[in-house]
Amino acid sequence: MKNAWRFFLTAECLLFVIALWQLFDTAPLAILFFLGCLSIYGATKRKKKSKRFLQIIGSILVIVSLLNNFAVWLMLVFAILFIGLKGVEISGIELFQQNWLNKKKIVIVDTVDPSTHAAERTKKSWIGDTRIGSDIFEWNDIVISIFAGDTIIDLGNTLLPKKENTIVIRKLFGKTRILVPTGIGVKLQQNSLLGTVRFEKESFQLKNEELIIYSKDYDESQRKLHILSANCVGEVEVIRI
């Protein structure tokens, strides 16, 4: 959590510096901003009648100069996305993560004979959180493509076939957490522009890098899981249960 907010403040500071540079590099915007600040400062020296008028004019000039700055819009969009995603995580995932992971129970999964499957088409959202495995489910390879959002996949409520199974996750922003039962060999292939990977008590910081890592029991395991993940900014965590 602290690392996430540290990244947010660092990114906002960098965007603020870029916004100042764009502001003073553009003469009309710099003049508007300077006149607005001057009007607001001059309002403090005036009487009540003209004080409010100067404050309104100064505020309008400052707002217009800032809203014509592309970096300011980037700061606002990034803040809305980050705070929105972290807010959902804090209210939904982080508060119950401790109890959720500690409540372990024996789950018996009923199996059925293979059958033919009809084609399926599912509409998916661009932004939002995804949770798979809250209830018992039949295993199928998972493919998730989303613009932004947190993802939780709990494999404790399913039974993986004795082969290499696949999870594919593609997103721009957000955290990914995959819960894998003991006894399943895991291969993680992660591509990140700027992100963090936590895998079997190890932590990696990626900066426009690809990481391929295997669990210690991968070669000996009959059931294997291949996780292919790609994101721009975010965290990927593989947890044993």
Coordinates of C-alpha atoms in Angstrom, one line a residue:
M1 CA 0.0 0.0 0.0
K2 CA 2.8 2.4 0.9
N3 CA 4.7 1.7 -2.3
A4 CA 1.5 2.3 -4.3
W5 CA 0.9 5.7 -2.8
R6 CA 4.6 6.6 -3.1
F7 CA 4.4 5.8 -6.8
F8 CA 1.2 8.0 -7.1
L9 CA 2.8 11.0 -5.4
T10 CA 6.0 10.7 -7.5
A11 CA 4.0 10.5 -10.7
E12 CA 1.8 13.5 -9.7
C13 CA 4.9 15.5 -8.8
L14 CA 6.5 14.7 -12.2
L15 CA 3.3 15.7 -14.0
F16 CA 3.1 18.9 -11.9
V17 CA 6.7 19.8 -13.0
I18 CA 5.7 19.2 -16.7
A19 CA 2.6 21.3 -16.2
L20 CA 4.6 24.2 -14.9
W21 CA 7.1 23.9 -17.8
Q22 CA 4.2 23.9 -20.4
L23 CA 2.6 26.8 -18.6
F24 CA 5.6 29.1 -18.7
D25 CA 6.7 27.9 -22.1
T26 CA 3.4 29.1 -23.6
A27 CA 3.3 32.9 -23.4
P28 CA -0.5 33.5 -23.5
L29 CA -1.1 30.9 -20.8
A30 CA 1.7 32.3 -18.7
I31 CA 0.3 35.8 -19.0
L32 CA -3.2 34.6 -18.1
F33 CA -1.9 32.8 -15.1
F34 CA 0.2 35.8 -13.9
L35 CA -2.7 38.2 -14.3
G36 CA -5.0 35.8 -12.4
C37 CA -2.5 35.5 -9.5
L38 CA -2.0 39.3 -9.6
S39 CA -5.7 39.9 -9.4
I40 CA -6.2 37.5 -6.5
Y41 CA -3.3 39.1 -4.7
G42 CA -4.6 42.6 -5.4
A43 CA -8.0 41.7 -4.0
T44 CA -6.5 41.4 -0.6
K45 CA -5.6 45.1 -0.8
R46 CA -9.0 46.3 -1.9
K47 CA -12.2 47.2 -0.2
K48 CA -15.1 44.8 0.0
K49 CA -16.9 46.1 -3.1
S50 CA -14.1 45.5 -5.6
K51 CA -12.5 42.6 -3.6
R52 CA -14.9 39.9 -4.7
F53 CA -14.9 41.1 -8.3
L54 CA -11.1 40.8 -8.5
Q55 CA -11.2 37.4 -6.8
I56 CA -13.7 36.1 -9.3
I57 CA -11.8 37.5 -12.3
G58 CA -8.4 36.2 -11.0
S59 CA -9.9 32.7 -10.3
I60 CA -11.3 32.5 -13.8
L61 CA -8.0 33.5 -15.4
V62 CA -6.1 31.0 -13.3
I63 CA -8.5 28.2 -14.1
V64 CA -8.6 29.0 -17.8
S65 CA -4.8 28.9 -18.0
L66 CA -4.6 25.6 -16.1
L67 CA -7.4 23.9 -18.1
N68 CA -5.5 24.7 -21.3
N69 CA -2.5 22.7 -20.0
F70 CA -2.5 19.1 -21.2
A71 CA -0.3 18.0 -18.3
V72 CA -3.0 19.2 -15.8
W73 CA -5.6 17.0 -17.5
L74 CA -3.1 14.1 -17.2
M75 CA -2.8 14.8 -13.5
L76 CA -6.6 14.8 -13.0
V77 CA -7.2 11.6 -15.1
F78 CA -4.4 9.7 -13.4
A79 CA -5.6 10.8 -9.9
I80 CA -9.2 9.7 -10.7
L81 CA -8.1 6.3 -12.0
F82 CA -5.6 5.6 -9.2
I83 CA -7.8 6.8 -6.3
G84 CA -10.8 4.9 -7.8
L85 CA -8.9 1.7 -8.1
K86 CA -7.2 1.9 -4.7
G87 CA -10.5 2.9 -3.1
V88 CA -12.2 -0.2 -4.4
E89 CA -9.2 -2.3 -3.2
I90 CA -9.3 -0.8 0.3
S91 CA -13.0 -1.2 0.6
G92 CA -13.3 -4.6 -0.9
I93 CA -10.1 -6.6 -1.0
E94 CA -7.7 -5.3 1.5
L95 CA -10.0 -5.2 4.4
F96 CA -11.0 -8.8 4.1
Q97 CA -7.8 -10.2 2.6
Q98 CA -6.5 -11.5 6.0
N99 CA -9.6 -13.4 7.0
W100 CA -10.2 -14.6 3.4
L101 CA -6.8 -16.2 3.1
N102 CA -6.9 -17.7 6.5
K103 CA -10.3 -19.4 6.1
K104 CA -9.2 -22.7 4.5
K105 CA -11.7 -25.5 4.0
I106 CA -11.8 -28.8 2.2
V107 CA -13.6 -28.5 -1.1
I108 CA -14.8 -31.5 -3.1
V109 CA -15.2 -30.8 -6.8
D110 CA -17.6 -33.1 -8.7
T111 CA -16.3 -34.2 -12.1
V112 CA -18.3 -35.1 -15.2
D113 CA -17.5 -36.9 -18.4
P114 CA -16.3 -34.7 -21.3
S115 CA -19.0 -33.4 -23.6
T116 CA -19.2 -31.2 -26.6
H117 CA -19.4 -27.5 -26.0
A118 CA -21.4 -24.9 -27.9
A119 CA -19.8 -21.6 -28.9
E120 CA -20.1 -18.9 -26.2
R121 CA -19.9 -15.1 -26.5
T122 CA -19.6 -13.0 -23.3
K123 CA -19.7 -9.3 -23.1
K124 CA -17.0 -7.9 -20.8
S125 CA -16.5 -4.4 -19.3
W126 CA -13.5 -2.2 -20.0
I127 CA -13.0 -1.0 -16.4
G128 CA -13.8 -2.8 -13.2
D129 CA -12.7 -5.5 -10.7
T130 CA -12.8 -9.2 -11.7
R131 CA -13.2 -12.1 -9.2
I132 CA -13.0 -15.7 -10.2
G133 CA -13.3 -18.6 -7.8
S134 CA -15.6 -17.2 -5.1
D135 CA -17.7 -20.4 -5.6
I136 CA -16.9 -23.9 -6.9
F137 CA -16.4 -23.8 -10.7
E138 CA -15.4 -26.0 -13.6
W139 CA -11.9 -25.3 -14.8
N140 CA -11.4 -23.7 -18.3
D141 CA -8.4 -21.7 -19.4
I142 CA -8.9 -18.1 -18.4
V143 CA -8.3 -15.1 -20.6
I144 CA -8.9 -11.6 -19.2
S145 CA -8.4 -8.4 -21.2
I146 CA -9.3 -5.1 -19.4
F147 CA -8.3 -1.5 -19.4
A148 CA -8.1 -1.0 -15.7
G149 CA -9.1 -2.8 -12.6
D150 CA -8.1 -5.3 -9.9
T151 CA -8.2 -9.1 -10.6
I152 CA -8.5 -12.0 -8.1
I153 CA -8.4 -15.6 -9.3
D154 CA -8.8 -18.3 -6.6
L155 CA -8.0 -21.7 -7.8
G156 CA -8.8 -23.3 -4.5
N157 CA -12.4 -23.8 -5.7
T158 CA -11.6 -25.8 -8.8
L159 CA -9.6 -28.9 -9.9
L160 CA -7.0 -28.4 -12.6
P161 CA -6.5 -31.2 -15.1
K162 CA -3.2 -33.1 -15.2
K163 CA -1.6 -31.0 -17.9
E164 CA -0.3 -27.4 -18.4
N165 CA -3.2 -25.0 -17.8
T166 CA -3.2 -21.4 -18.9
I167 CA -4.2 -18.0 -17.5
V168 CA -3.8 -15.0 -19.8
I169 CA -4.2 -11.5 -18.3
R170 CA -3.8 -8.3 -20.3
K171 CA -4.5 -4.9 -18.7
L172 CA -3.1 -1.3 -18.5
F173 CA -3.6 -0.5 -14.8
G174 CA -4.4 -2.5 -11.7
K175 CA -3.4 -5.2 -9.3
T176 CA -3.6 -9.0 -10.1
R177 CA -3.7 -11.6 -7.3
I178 CA -3.7 -15.4 -8.1
L179 CA -4.2 -17.9 -5.4
V180 CA -2.7 -21.3 -6.3
P181 CA -3.1 -24.5 -4.2
T182 CA 0.1 -26.3 -3.1
G183 CA 1.1 -29.1 -5.5
I184 CA 0.5 -27.2 -8.7
G185 CA 3.7 -26.2 -10.6
V186 CA 3.6 -22.5 -11.7
K187 CA 5.3 -20.7 -14.5
L188 CA 4.9 -17.0 -14.5
Q189 CA 5.7 -14.9 -17.6
Q190 CA 5.2 -11.2 -16.8
N191 CA 5.7 -8.1 -19.0
S192 CA 5.5 -4.7 -17.3
L193 CA 6.2 -1.2 -18.2
L194 CA 6.4 -0.3 -14.5
G195 CA 5.3 -2.9 -12.0
T196 CA 6.0 -5.2 -9.1
V197 CA 5.9 -9.0 -9.0
R198 CA 5.6 -11.1 -5.8
F199 CA 6.2 -14.8 -6.4
E200 CA 6.8 -17.4 -3.6
K201 CA 8.2 -14.9 -1.1
E202 CA 10.4 -13.1 -3.7
S203 CA 9.8 -9.6 -5.0
F204 CA 10.8 -8.1 -8.3
Q205 CA 10.6 -4.5 -9.6
L206 CA 10.1 -4.4 -13.4
K207 CA 10.8 -1.4 -15.6
N208 CA 9.9 -2.2 -19.2
E209 CA 11.1 -5.8 -18.6
E210 CA 9.9 -9.3 -19.0
L211 CA 10.2 -11.8 -16.1
I212 CA 9.9 -15.6 -16.5
I213 CA 10.0 -17.5 -13.3
Y214 CA 9.2 -21.1 -12.2
S215 CA 8.1 -22.5 -8.9
K216 CA 10.5 -25.0 -7.3
D217 CA 8.1 -27.9 -7.9
Y218 CA 7.3 -27.1 -11.5
D219 CA 9.1 -30.0 -13.2
E220 CA 7.8 -32.6 -10.8
S221 CA 4.2 -31.5 -10.7
Q222 CA 1.6 -33.3 -12.7
R223 CA -0.7 -30.3 -12.7
K224 CA 0.9 -27.2 -14.1
L225 CA -0.2 -23.6 -14.5
H226 CA 1.2 -21.2 -17.0
I227 CA 0.4 -17.5 -16.2
L228 CA 1.0 -15.0 -19.0
S229 CA 0.5 -11.5 -17.8
A230 CA 1.1 -8.1 -19.3
N231 CA 0.4 -4.6 -17.9
C232 CA 1.6 -1.0 -18.1
V233 CA 1.4 -0.2 -14.4
G234 CA 0.5 -2.5 -11.6
E235 CA 1.3 -5.4 -9.3
V236 CA 1.1 -9.1 -9.8
E237 CA 1.1 -11.5 -6.9
V238 CA 1.0 -15.3 -6.8
I239 CA 0.0 -16.7 -3.4
R240 CA 0.1 -20.3 -2.2
I241 CA -2.9 -21.6 -0.3

